[in-house]
mmCIF file of C-alpha atoms in Angstrom:
data_model
loop_
_atom_site.group_PDB
_atom_site.id
_atom_site.type_symbol
_atom_site.label_atom_id
_atom_site.label_comp_id
_atom_site.label_asym_id
_atom_site.label_seq_id
_atom_site.Cartn_x
_atom_site.Cartn_y
_atom_site.Cartn_z
ATOM 1 C CA UNK A 512 15.876 20.133 -4.865
ATOM 2 C CA UNK A 513 13.878 18.409 -2.169
ATOM 3 C CA UNK A 514 10.131 18.758 -2.635
ATOM 4 C CA UNK A 515 7.205 17.392 -0.668
ATOM 5 C CA UNK A 516 3.745 17.921 -2.111
ATOM 6 C CA UNK A 517 0.668 16.882 -0.168
ATOM 7 C CA UNK A 518 -2.758 16.273 -1.630
ATOM 8 C CA UNK A 519 -6.075 14.704 -0.713
ATOM 9 C CA UNK A 520 -7.398 17.194 1.791
ATOM 10 C CA UNK A 521 -11.117 17.873 1.612
ATOM 11 C CA UNK A 522 -14.306 18.663 3.494
ATOM 12 C CA UNK A 523 -15.662 15.479 5.031
ATOM 13 C CA UNK A 524 -18.452 14.697 7.460
ATOM 14 C CA UNK A 525 -17.754 13.386 10.961
ATOM 15 C CA UNK A 526 -17.239 9.638 10.797
ATOM 16 C CA UNK A 527 -15.968 9.833 7.246
ATOM 17 C CA UNK A 528 -12.683 8.756 5.700
ATOM 18 C CA UNK A 529 -9.942 10.410 3.701
ATOM 19 C CA UNK A 530 -6.571 9.439 2.312
ATOM 20 C CA UNK A 531 -3.786 11.981 2.179
ATOM 21 C CA UNK A 532 -0.819 11.610 -0.130
ATOM 22 C CA UNK A 533 2.624 13.163 -0.125
ATOM 23 C CA UNK A 534 4.786 13.031 -3.231
ATOM 24 C CA UNK A 535 8.487 13.223 -2.480
ATOM 25 C CA UNK A 536 11.173 14.217 -4.931
ATOM 26 C CA UNK A 537 14.758 15.381 -4.911
ATOM 27 C CA UNK A 538 15.920 12.772 -2.454
ATOM 28 C CA UNK A 539 15.660 9.077 -1.878
ATOM 29 C CA UNK A 540 12.604 8.894 0.344
ATOM 30 C CA UNK A 541 13.351 5.243 1.063
ATOM 31 C CA UNK A 542 16.452 6.308 2.961
ATOM 32 C CA UNK A 543 14.686 8.279 5.659
ATOM 33 C CA UNK A 544 11.871 8.213 8.159
ATOM 34 C CA UNK A 545 8.844 10.271 7.165
ATOM 35 C CA UNK A 546 6.355 11.996 9.408
ATOM 36 C CA UNK A 547 2.900 13.586 9.338
ATOM 37 C CA UNK A 548 2.365 16.703 11.455
ATOM 38 C CA UNK A 549 -0.865 18.671 11.659
ATOM 39 C CA UNK A 550 -1.879 22.190 12.582
ATOM 40 C CA UNK A 551 -5.446 23.099 13.466
ATOM 41 C CA UNK A 552 -6.552 26.528 12.187
ATOM 42 C CA UNK A 553 -4.810 29.225 14.181
ATOM 43 C CA UNK A 554 -3.213 26.654 16.486
ATOM 44 C CA UNK A 555 0.166 25.049 17.076
ATOM 45 C CA UNK A 556 1.879 21.997 15.680
ATOM 46 C CA UNK A 557 0.963 18.424 16.582
ATOM 47 C CA UNK A 558 2.962 15.364 15.628
ATOM 48 C CA UNK A 559 0.609 12.713 14.188
ATOM 49 C CA UNK A 560 2.509 9.691 12.895
ATOM 50 C CA UNK A 561 5.820 8.482 11.561
ATOM 51 C CA UNK A 562 7.090 5.552 9.516
ATOM 52 C CA UNK A 563 10.553 4.110 9.091
ATOM 53 C CA UNK A 564 12.429 3.553 5.867
ATOM 54 C CA UNK A 565 10.926 0.202 4.877
ATOM 55 C CA UNK A 566 7.534 0.684 6.517
ATOM 56 C CA UNK A 567 8.093 -1.938 9.193
ATOM 57 C CA UNK A 568 7.826 0.545 12.074
ATOM 58 C CA UNK A 569 4.875 2.881 12.490
ATOM 59 C CA UNK A 570 4.009 5.108 15.415
ATOM 60 C CA UNK A 571 1.015 7.321 16.157
ATOM 61 C CA UNK A 572 -0.115 9.966 18.594
ATOM 62 C CA UNK A 573 -2.641 8.457 20.999
ATOM 63 C CA UNK A 574 -5.558 10.505 19.658
ATOM 64 C CA UNK A 575 -5.381 8.879 16.223
ATOM 65 C CA UNK A 576 -4.399 5.309 17.130
ATOM 66 C CA UNK A 577 -6.780 2.811 15.578
ATOM 67 C CA UNK A 578 -8.198 5.434 13.210
ATOM 68 C CA UNK A 579 -5.217 6.578 11.123
ATOM 69 C CA UNK A 580 -2.754 4.448 9.180
ATOM 70 C CA UNK A 581 0.538 5.701 7.805
ATOM 71 C CA UNK A 582 2.117 3.913 4.857
ATOM 72 C CA UNK A 583 4.600 4.494 2.090
ATOM 73 C CA UNK A 584 5.373 3.409 -1.455
ATOM 74 C CA UNK A 585 9.112 3.697 -1.871
ATOM 75 C CA UNK A 586 9.014 2.633 -5.507
ATOM 76 C CA UNK A 587 6.870 5.659 -6.315
ATOM 77 C CA UNK A 588 8.229 7.948 -3.562
ATOM 78 C CA UNK A 589 4.862 8.464 -1.912
ATOM 79 C CA UNK A 590 3.823 8.759 1.708
ATOM 80 C CA UNK A 591 0.210 8.217 2.725
ATOM 81 C CA UNK A 592 -2.089 8.821 5.658
ATOM 82 C CA UNK A 593 -5.333 6.887 5.652
ATOM 83 C CA UNK A 594 -7.789 8.529 8.026
ATOM 84 C CA UNK A 595 -11.008 6.873 9.198
ATOM 85 C CA UNK A 596 -13.703 7.732 11.726
ATOM 86 C CA UNK A 597 -12.787 11.368 11.353
ATOM 87 C CA UNK A 598 -13.729 13.788 14.102
ATOM 88 C CA UNK A 599 -14.249 17.525 14.128
ATOM 89 C CA UNK A 600 -11.043 17.851 16.129
ATOM 90 C CA UNK A 601 -9.077 16.239 13.284
ATOM 91 C CA UNK A 602 -9.645 19.380 11.223
ATOM 92 C CA UNK A 603 -6.227 20.803 10.386
ATOM 93 C CA UNK A 604 -3.603 21.415 7.771
ATOM 94 C CA UNK A 605 -1.659 18.182 7.445
ATOM 95 C CA UNK A 606 2.024 18.439 6.606
ATOM 96 C CA UNK A 607 4.324 15.666 5.547
ATOM 97 C CA UNK A 608 7.865 16.172 6.737
ATOM 98 C CA UNK A 609 11.200 14.519 6.165
ATOM 99 C CA UNK A 610 12.759 13.022 9.254
ATOM 100 C CA UNK A 611 11.604 11.586 12.542
ATOM 101 C CA UNK A 612 13.449 13.512 15.244
ATOM 102 C CA UNK A 613 13.689 16.909 13.586
ATOM 103 C CA UNK A 614 12.226 17.901 10.255
ATOM 104 C CA UNK A 615 14.421 19.565 7.684
ATOM 105 C CA UNK A 616 11.878 19.633 4.860
ATOM 106 C CA UNK A 617 8.114 20.174 4.970
ATOM 107 C CA UNK A 618 5.436 20.221 2.344
ATOM 108 C CA UNK A 619 3.013 23.125 1.955
ATOM 109 C CA UNK A 620 0.273 21.097 3.626
ATOM 110 C CA UNK A 621 -3.210 19.946 2.707
ATOM 111 C CA UNK A 622 -6.355 21.104 4.519
ATOM 112 C CA UNK A 623 -8.716 18.610 6.085
ATOM 113 C CA UNK A 624 -12.018 19.964 7.342
ATOM 114 C CA UNK A 625 -14.327 17.685 9.280
ATOM 115 C CA UNK A 626 -17.759 19.227 9.573
ATOM 116 C CA UNK A 627 -21.398 18.403 9.073
ATOM 117 C CA UNK B 807 4.541 13.234 27.371
ATOM 118 C CA UNK B 808 7.078 16.020 27.665
ATOM 119 C CA UNK B 809 5.304 19.368 27.821
ATOM 120 C CA UNK B 810 7.026 22.295 26.154
ATOM 121 C CA UNK B 811 6.107 25.768 27.378
ATOM 122 C CA UNK B 812 7.210 28.896 25.571
ATOM 123 C CA UNK B 813 7.305 32.448 26.825
ATOM 124 C CA UNK B 814 6.157 34.967 26.000
ATOM 125 C CA UNK B 815 3.171 34.034 23.829
ATOM 126 C CA UNK B 816 3.870 37.110 21.744
ATOM 127 C CA UNK B 817 6.330 39.936 21.606
ATOM 128 C CA UNK B 818 6.968 43.072 19.586
ATOM 129 C CA UNK B 819 10.512 44.213 18.937
ATOM 130 C CA UNK B 820 11.873 47.182 17.006
ATOM 131 C CA UNK B 821 13.808 46.662 13.805
ATOM 132 C CA UNK B 822 17.490 46.191 14.486
ATOM 133 C CA UNK B 823 16.889 45.190 18.094
ATOM 134 C CA UNK B 824 17.126 41.789 19.754
ATOM 135 C CA UNK B 825 14.280 39.346 20.315
ATOM 136 C CA UNK B 826 14.469 36.614 22.926
ATOM 137 C CA UNK B 827 12.134 33.635 23.127
ATOM 138 C CA UNK B 828 12.199 31.122 25.931
ATOM 139 C CA UNK B 829 11.257 27.457 26.006
ATOM 140 C CA UNK B 830 10.951 25.229 29.033
ATOM 141 C CA UNK B 831 10.497 21.477 29.004
ATOM 142 C CA UNK B 832 8.672 19.535 31.721
ATOM 143 C CA UNK B 833 11.665 17.241 32.032
ATOM 144 C CA UNK B 834 15.268 17.366 30.934
ATOM 145 C CA UNK B 835 15.907 16.755 27.250
ATOM 146 C CA UNK B 836 19.645 16.303 27.731
ATOM 147 C CA UNK B 837 20.882 12.846 26.850
ATOM 148 C CA UNK B 838 24.184 11.708 28.265
ATOM 149 C CA UNK B 839 24.623 9.151 25.463
ATOM 150 C CA UNK B 840 25.783 11.905 23.120
ATOM 151 C CA UNK B 841 25.953 14.897 25.494
ATOM 152 C CA UNK B 842 23.318 16.664 23.483
ATOM 153 C CA UNK B 843 20.040 18.379 24.199
ATOM 154 C CA UNK B 844 17.273 17.007 21.994
ATOM 155 C CA UNK B 845 15.748 20.395 21.242
ATOM 156 C CA UNK B 846 14.936 22.125 17.958
ATOM 157 C CA UNK B 847 13.540 25.507 16.936
ATOM 158 C CA UNK B 848 11.316 26.296 13.953
ATOM 159 C CA UNK B 849 10.136 29.477 12.276
ATOM 160 C CA UNK B 850 6.725 29.628 10.631
ATOM 161 C CA UNK B 851 5.912 32.629 8.497
ATOM 162 C CA UNK B 852 2.283 33.389 7.611
ATOM 163 C CA UNK B 853 0.891 30.949 5.066
ATOM 164 C CA UNK B 854 4.041 28.846 5.036
ATOM 165 C CA UNK B 855 5.103 25.543 6.585
ATOM 166 C CA UNK B 856 7.544 25.616 9.463
ATOM 167 C CA UNK B 857 11.247 25.914 8.719
ATOM 168 C CA UNK B 858 13.857 24.292 10.912
ATOM 169 C CA UNK B 859 16.263 26.874 12.348
ATOM 170 C CA UNK B 860 18.137 25.059 15.087
ATOM 171 C CA UNK B 861 18.713 21.486 16.200
ATOM 172 C CA UNK B 862 20.723 19.935 19.038
ATOM 173 C CA UNK B 863 19.661 23.044 20.951
ATOM 174 C CA UNK B 864 22.274 25.316 19.383
ATOM 175 C CA UNK B 865 23.262 24.062 15.913
ATOM 176 C CA UNK B 866 22.043 26.329 13.120
ATOM 177 C CA UNK B 867 20.506 24.556 10.178
ATOM 178 C CA UNK B 868 22.003 25.066 6.754
ATOM 179 C CA UNK B 869 21.316 28.512 5.319
ATOM 180 C CA UNK B 870 20.045 30.036 8.555
ATOM 181 C CA UNK B 871 21.525 33.510 9.139
ATOM 182 C CA UNK B 872 23.869 33.845 12.077
ATOM 183 C CA UNK B 873 21.503 36.471 13.505
ATOM 184 C CA UNK B 874 19.688 33.432 14.868
ATOM 185 C CA UNK B 875 21.330 31.826 17.853
ATOM 186 C CA UNK B 876 20.151 29.462 20.532
ATOM 187 C CA UNK B 877 21.338 28.295 23.887
ATOM 188 C CA UNK B 878 20.343 26.367 26.975
ATOM 189 C CA UNK B 879 20.483 22.893 28.357
ATOM 190 C CA UNK B 880 18.421 20.494 30.404
ATOM 191 C CA UNK B 881 15.009 22.115 30.695
ATOM 192 C CA UNK B 882 15.573 25.771 29.798
ATOM 193 C CA UNK B 883 16.324 27.066 26.325
ATOM 194 C CA UNK B 884 16.479 30.400 24.533
ATOM 195 C CA UNK B 885 16.245 31.483 20.914
ATOM 196 C CA UNK B 886 17.782 34.878 20.225
ATOM 197 C CA UNK B 887 17.289 36.882 17.065
ATOM 198 C CA UNK B 888 19.752 39.737 16.804
ATOM 199 C CA UNK B 889 19.406 42.768 14.548
ATOM 200 C CA UNK B 890 15.742 42.008 13.897
ATOM 201 C CA UNK B 891 14.673 42.241 10.270
ATOM 202 C CA UNK B 892 11.181 42.666 8.863
ATOM 203 C CA UNK B 893 11.341 39.176 7.360
ATOM 204 C CA UNK B 894 11.731 37.684 10.843
ATOM 205 C CA UNK B 895 8.056 38.283 11.601
ATOM 206 C CA UNK B 896 6.781 34.787 12.266
ATOM 207 C CA UNK B 897 5.665 32.324 14.888
ATOM 208 C CA UNK B 898 8.521 30.422 16.500
ATOM 209 C CA UNK B 899 8.204 26.932 17.962
ATOM 210 C CA UNK B 900 10.487 24.822 20.087
ATOM 211 C CA UNK B 901 10.305 21.040 19.779
ATOM 212 C CA UNK B 902 11.731 18.214 21.860
ATOM 213 C CA UNK B 903 12.823 14.907 20.413
ATOM 214 C CA UNK B 904 14.301 13.384 23.566
ATOM 215 C CA UNK B 905 11.120 11.404 24.023
ATOM 216 C CA UNK B 906 10.029 10.968 20.410
ATOM 217 C CA UNK B 907 6.806 9.138 21.133
ATOM 218 C CA UNK B 908 5.331 11.574 20.965
ATOM 219 C CA UNK B 909 7.423 14.443 19.704
ATOM 220 C CA UNK B 910 6.018 17.597 21.245
ATOM 221 C CA UNK B 911 6.109 21.259 20.331
ATOM 222 C CA UNK B 912 5.752 24.412 22.350
ATOM 223 C CA UNK B 913 2.595 26.438 21.834
ATOM 224 C CA UNK B 914 4.440 28.994 19.720
ATOM 225 C CA UNK B 915 5.601 32.585 20.178
ATOM 226 C CA UNK B 916 4.391 35.253 17.781
ATOM 227 C CA UNK B 917 7.041 37.823 16.907
ATOM 228 C CA UNK B 918 5.989 41.178 15.498
ATOM 229 C CA UNK B 919 7.688 44.442 14.665
ATOM 230 C CA UNK B 920 7.165 47.297 17.114
#
């Protein structure tokens, strides 16, 4: 059974940093692109970043470029999102998802709240 | 960026009836390379992550009941839920992947029971 479990969400002050993790199981995560998608409270879905199978290709939405870094550890089946210089508008539930065009599996999400 | 616009923002439909949700893209998402529309639909129930229902505009994902159907091409798409069940209460999103940088979603349509 495919499972994606995110962790690392927290309350952080503006300008702070946070690292999100996503543990993948039930499939070979090294065989597929992986993606982070976020959802602000009561709002819609926003694609954030994606990474290819070996980590050599990484892409970001403009609003997080230079502040967020996506990475993966295929040996341990983990996906990460390092977030720096966090802003209030980064507050959201962050989902990791399998795929890069469409997303057939999603985690339950982890909540990031940026507030003073 | 391709802008996806859904209509209506919300709708209420009686049990057993049909619900129709529309999605319009700001530019065509049809690609002649594979004669496919790069359009997906998701269902998000309260407190849950989204679930993929449809991809390639009309292909049902594995395990999705055939009450869910989708159609359209180019810039205009429709998700139809026939014989509405109580468990279909959710927010539905369309998503384009024709221009995957960035992938964009519609704003969502909230479906309730009348």
